[in-house]
Amino acid sequence: MNTLDGDRGEPTRGRGLQAFSAGLRLSLSTPAAILLGSAAGFGALANDAGMSLLNAVFMMGVLFALPAQVVMLDSLARGGSLIAGGLAVALTGVRLLPMTLSMLPLLRRGRLRWRILASHYIAVTAWLEGMRHLPSVAPADRLTTFLGIGTGMFASSLIGTAIGFQLAGSVPASLAAALLFLTPIYFLLSLMAAARQAMDGLAIVIGALLGPVLYLLVPGLDLFLTGIIGGTAAYVLGKKLSAFEAEDDA
Amino acid sequence: MTNEALLSSPIGLLTLALVAIIAHEPFRWLGLYLGHGLEADSEIFVWVRAVATALVAGLVTRLVMFPVGALEGVALWMRLGALASGIAIFFIRGRHLGAGVSGGAAVLLIFQYATQ
């Protein structure tokens, strides 16, 4: 009977609930645990920067992408302008476009408002999990299942933020420092884990070296410029390198 | 309005929502809207990926070398040493993210206790 429903593409309410809770269950995985931990790191950082608990949790929910959150938070904490922070936030947000685009074939069926909600859940962790699990889900259930995965991840990231926020304010200073350290080490290792080509490695090294220099030269716009200049340099060098290797092979 | 107010007041909530709607969420909507005609693996997105990677790598060194909050109280060599240790543990454990992250944070704790 389920297959018949799937063929017509009109999931019943009960079936939708089933697909949603299947997604929720999928979201309770190792990546979600890492997400909880990294959200806790963000919560600690937010507390340290003088943010209120409500604003920190709200920021987690409304941006739902840690790099954008940390860029904004850290820039404001340094006394930077909202515009400069927003520019850097936008630059981290562009990478969500190809992610949403590549996921679209899996989420084509469904009402627009649910697809818009699904697109809000697109950030590295939920995206990876969706791409991993959705192909084996019946096409009519994919959007609902992804809403389940996303909702689970969303909830654990909000809870993680609140936990990290409270911990940072109540543990000894050395432990709080270790909590604050979670964000940079998590970001760096995530970049390394996601690196597939020479270009990715180049972008990490160039960005890491260029960042501090530009911070001292042009504070405020440093991250924006590190992205544009460092990323373009890595792109060009990476292209040259792969062309060189192709020549070598021939 | 000061940045402190932005970070902690109810008006800050509105500002955060505006930043999200103007500078961040549109890229998700655009991904939904563009659907046809643009491939997720087209060349422009290879560049986008490099830009985002360089920016976040720059953010990492900014957070570690020039921290604004409590991390400032931890010596620079400890921060850099813990970062290097995290990277080493990550690779030794076969690119294990959880091991690298918790290992790096643990090394920072050990440094602090060892020098007290």
XYZ file of C-alpha atoms in Angstrom:
366
model
C 0.000 0.000 0.000
C 2.847 2.316 0.823
C 4.331 1.834 -2.602
C 1.008 2.744 -4.195
C 0.942 5.957 -2.191
C 4.497 6.621 -3.246
C 3.588 6.193 -6.897
C 0.829 8.766 -6.690
C 3.099 11.065 -4.715
C 0.304 11.978 -2.290
C 1.460 10.914 1.125
C -1.288 10.555 3.697
C -1.036 12.306 7.046
C -0.096 9.140 8.905
C 2.534 8.300 6.405
C 3.940 11.802 6.522
C 4.278 11.494 10.279
C 6.091 8.205 9.799
C 8.542 9.730 7.322
C 9.096 12.706 9.635
C 9.859 10.561 12.667
C 12.120 8.355 10.547
C 14.035 11.558 9.754
C 14.089 12.562 13.418
C 15.587 9.189 14.297
C 18.217 9.580 11.565
C 19.198 12.928 13.067
C 20.168 11.282 16.386
C 23.526 10.159 15.050
C 27.221 10.796 15.541
C 27.158 13.925 13.328
C 24.344 15.305 15.488
C 26.431 14.683 18.601
C 29.300 16.604 17.009
C 26.828 19.345 16.075
C 25.649 19.505 19.687
C 29.239 19.838 20.860
C 30.090 22.531 18.326
C 26.888 24.419 19.170
C 28.023 24.250 22.798
C 31.308 25.805 21.671
C 29.337 28.598 20.019
C 27.234 29.066 23.158
C 30.408 29.412 25.224
C 31.825 31.911 22.753
C 28.569 33.897 22.836
C 28.629 34.046 26.634
C 32.262 35.134 26.566
C 31.433 37.922 24.084
C 28.757 39.321 26.387
C 25.755 38.013 24.514
C 22.527 37.167 26.344
C 21.324 33.553 26.392
C 18.190 34.425 24.433
C 20.136 36.269 21.735
C 22.661 33.444 21.449
C 19.983 30.764 20.992
C 18.077 33.031 18.616
C 21.210 33.610 16.548
C 21.817 29.874 16.340
C 18.279 29.368 15.064
C 18.007 32.246 12.655
C 21.364 31.798 10.909
C 21.737 28.029 11.514
C 25.275 27.960 10.112
C 28.108 28.151 12.632
C 30.671 29.997 10.477
C 28.221 32.852 9.830
C 27.334 33.019 13.527
C 30.917 33.059 14.731
C 31.950 35.618 12.102
C 29.139 37.954 13.194
C 29.635 37.374 16.905
C 33.405 37.742 16.837
C 33.265 40.828 14.610
C 30.757 42.568 16.890
C 32.769 41.603 19.972
C 35.797 43.326 18.421
C 33.772 46.495 17.968
C 33.460 46.043 14.209
C 30.564 47.524 12.246
C 27.393 45.657 11.452
C 27.902 46.227 7.714
C 31.437 44.792 7.647
C 30.245 41.814 9.698
C 27.282 41.347 7.378
C 29.542 41.344 4.315
C 31.647 38.526 5.757
C 28.477 36.679 6.787
C 27.222 36.891 3.202
C 30.509 35.503 1.944
C 30.157 32.468 4.204
C 26.517 32.135 3.091
C 27.237 31.824 -0.637
C 28.452 28.284 -0.111
C 24.908 27.353 0.953
C 23.694 28.034 -2.585
C 25.441 25.097 -4.285
C 24.509 22.907 -1.305
C 20.803 23.701 -1.717
C 21.152 23.333 -5.463
C 22.724 19.900 -5.239
C 20.049 18.747 -2.834
C 17.149 20.029 -4.919
C 16.646 16.878 -7.009
C 15.956 15.061 -3.736
C 13.482 17.668 -2.476
C 11.579 18.549 -5.625
C 8.275 17.083 -4.522
C 6.328 19.003 -1.920
C 4.748 22.329 -1.073
C 6.822 25.476 -1.429
C 6.561 26.466 2.235
C 7.949 23.091 3.337
C 10.712 23.364 0.801
C 11.593 26.821 2.115
C 11.714 25.401 5.645
C 13.856 22.523 4.364
C 16.264 25.016 2.765
C 16.727 26.702 6.155
C 18.012 23.414 7.533
C 20.688 23.266 4.861
C 24.007 23.725 6.613
C 26.952 21.373 6.455
C 25.816 18.674 8.902
C 22.163 18.297 7.879
C 23.145 18.576 4.228
C 25.673 15.753 4.518
C 23.185 13.552 6.357
C 20.440 14.315 3.839
C 22.659 13.520 0.870
C 23.659 10.289 2.589
C 20.230 8.990 3.576
C 17.623 10.482 1.229
C 18.477 8.534 -1.947
C 17.305 5.341 -0.237
C 14.007 6.929 0.909
C 10.892 6.700 -1.319
C 10.762 9.872 -3.481
C 7.386 10.979 -2.071
C 8.770 10.793 1.489
C 12.098 12.523 0.947
C 11.061 16.090 1.769
C 9.234 15.005 4.935
C 12.128 12.799 6.019
C 14.559 15.655 5.474
C 12.313 17.956 7.526
C 12.642 15.346 10.284
C 16.441 15.222 9.980
C 16.626 19.025 9.930
C 14.261 19.517 12.850
C 16.267 17.067 14.955
C 19.539 18.815 14.131
C 17.968 22.232 14.686
C 16.706 21.204 18.128
C 20.025 19.687 19.182
C 21.904 22.792 18.047
C 19.623 25.065 20.115
C 19.996 22.811 23.153
C 23.760 22.624 22.610
C 24.003 26.420 22.459
C 22.144 26.799 25.762
C 24.276 24.113 27.444
C 27.547 25.674 26.256
C 26.373 29.127 27.285
C 25.545 28.008 30.824
C 28.679 25.874 31.185
C 30.994 28.698 30.123
C 29.578 30.870 32.889
C 29.811 28.296 35.642
C 32.971 26.173 35.159
C 36.540 27.076 36.254
C 38.401 29.460 33.926
C 40.706 26.790 32.489
C 37.757 24.630 31.487
C 35.950 27.631 30.023
C 39.050 28.337 27.917
C 38.946 24.761 26.607
C 35.256 25.251 25.711
C 36.093 28.454 23.834
C 38.822 26.574 22.018
C 36.312 24.053 20.605
C 35.112 26.435 17.871
C 38.423 27.222 16.145
C 39.722 23.646 16.342
C 36.380 22.279 15.127
C 36.293 24.706 12.189
C 39.861 23.986 11.160
C 39.531 20.202 11.336
C 36.163 20.288 9.533
C 37.831 22.150 6.679
C 40.599 19.547 6.630
C 38.110 16.688 6.758
C 36.163 18.171 3.825
C 39.271 18.865 1.724
C 39.304 16.760 -1.414
C 41.621 18.547 -3.795
C 44.882 20.467 -3.672
C 42.799 23.647 -3.997
C 41.069 23.021 -0.652
C 44.390 22.531 1.122
C 45.771 25.673 -0.509
C 42.713 27.679 0.567
C 43.176 26.521 4.177
C 46.885 27.393 4.287
C 46.596 30.703 2.425
C 43.536 31.771 4.436
C 45.176 30.868 7.743
C 48.331 32.825 6.899
C 46.640 35.786 5.235
C 44.004 36.190 7.956
C 46.254 37.546 10.738
C 48.126 39.846 8.315
C 44.916 41.405 7.020
C 43.538 41.601 10.557
C 46.439 43.859 11.502
C 46.289 45.850 8.257
C 42.532 46.262 7.673
C 40.620 45.259 10.816
C 36.904 45.019 10.128
C 37.149 43.981 6.501
C 39.877 41.416 7.195
C 37.721 38.292 6.923
C 35.919 39.496 3.804
C 39.239 40.252 2.097
C 40.870 37.042 3.363
C 38.043 35.136 1.687
C 38.131 37.024 -1.618
C 41.928 37.336 -1.986
C 42.941 34.047 -0.345
C 40.163 32.061 -1.997
C 40.878 33.456 -5.459
C 44.609 32.811 -5.053
C 43.897 29.224 -3.969
C 41.512 28.798 -6.902
C 44.045 30.043 -9.477
C 46.957 28.103 -7.964
C 44.844 24.980 -7.648
C 43.834 25.190 -11.314
C 47.463 25.656 -12.394
C 48.515 22.743 -10.221
C 45.923 20.347 -11.620
C 46.703 21.474 -15.203
C 50.375 20.828 -14.487
C 49.604 17.368 -13.134
C 47.422 16.560 -16.138
C 50.302 17.554 -18.408
C 52.637 15.362 -16.430
C 50.342 12.389 -16.878
C 50.117 12.873 -20.634
C 23.541 51.606 19.232
C 26.619 49.958 20.713
C 27.714 46.458 19.857
C 27.112 45.359 23.453
C 23.463 46.324 23.081
C 23.308 44.505 19.748
C 24.594 41.368 21.407
C 22.335 41.348 24.425
C 19.183 43.449 23.926
C 15.810 42.540 22.412
C 16.560 45.011 19.598
C 19.594 42.840 18.939
C 17.176 40.032 18.104
C 15.603 42.132 15.386
C 19.020 43.099 14.034
C 20.150 39.479 13.960
C 16.983 38.502 12.113
C 17.595 41.280 9.571
C 21.210 40.224 9.039
C 20.018 36.670 8.463
C 17.277 37.668 6.042
C 19.393 40.145 4.075
C 22.855 38.575 4.067
C 22.424 34.859 4.657
C 19.053 33.242 3.991
C 18.760 34.491 0.359
C 21.475 32.047 -0.696
C 19.327 29.161 0.482
C 16.272 30.583 -1.338
C 18.328 31.220 -4.446
C 19.412 27.589 -4.402
C 15.759 26.547 -4.396
C 14.810 29.060 -7.080
C 17.693 28.574 -9.488
C 17.078 24.834 -9.585
C 17.257 24.581 -13.318
C 20.060 25.753 -15.533
C 22.785 25.955 -12.936
C 24.805 22.922 -11.943
C 25.994 22.492 -8.365
C 29.413 21.458 -9.660
C 29.875 24.400 -12.052
C 33.130 26.327 -11.969
C 31.769 29.347 -10.090
C 30.964 27.143 -7.095
C 34.469 25.714 -7.070
C 35.613 29.305 -6.548
C 32.877 29.928 -3.939
C 34.115 26.916 -2.024
C 37.706 28.172 -2.090
C 36.583 31.629 -0.883
C 34.514 30.233 2.007
C 37.355 27.879 2.975
C 39.947 30.682 3.035
C 37.595 32.931 5.044
C 36.911 30.299 7.693
C 40.628 29.417 7.895
C 41.322 33.122 8.454
C 38.633 33.186 11.131
C 40.339 30.247 12.872
C 43.699 32.017 13.110
C 41.988 35.245 14.200
C 40.204 33.377 17.008
C 43.380 31.588 18.104
C 45.994 34.345 17.706
C 43.895 37.363 18.682
C 41.090 36.117 20.938
C 38.831 38.788 22.412
C 37.553 37.042 25.538
C 38.765 34.670 28.223
C 41.024 32.788 25.799
C 43.224 35.884 25.869
C 44.306 34.806 29.344
C 45.874 31.628 27.948
C 49.426 32.030 26.609
C 49.792 32.158 22.817
C 52.144 29.167 22.735
C 49.520 27.081 24.534
C 46.817 28.048 22.023
C 49.056 27.330 19.035
C 50.405 24.143 20.636
C 46.895 22.859 21.317
C 45.876 23.657 17.732
C 48.889 21.760 16.355
C 48.174 18.836 18.717
C 44.559 18.713 17.565
C 45.685 18.561 13.928
C 48.209 15.812 14.744
C 45.641 13.718 16.657
C 43.140 14.203 13.813
C 45.578 12.703 11.283
C 46.994 9.992 13.567
C 43.458 8.761 14.232
C 42.756 8.514 10.502
C 41.150 11.974 10.010
C 38.849 11.476 12.992
C 37.060 14.802 13.632
C 35.826 14.030 17.153
C 39.231 12.767 18.290
C 41.034 15.808 16.896
C 38.622 18.324 18.418
C 38.452 16.775 21.880
C 42.184 15.986 21.827
C 43.078 19.589 20.989
C 40.821 20.931 23.747
C 42.259 18.399 26.215
C 45.824 19.468 25.386
C 44.870 23.082 26.111
C 43.546 21.999 29.524
C 46.707 20.006 30.272
C 48.926 22.965 29.340
C 46.989 25.195 31.725
C 47.156 22.785 34.653
C 50.809 21.891 34.022
C 51.915 25.520 34.209
C 49.817 26.591 37.185
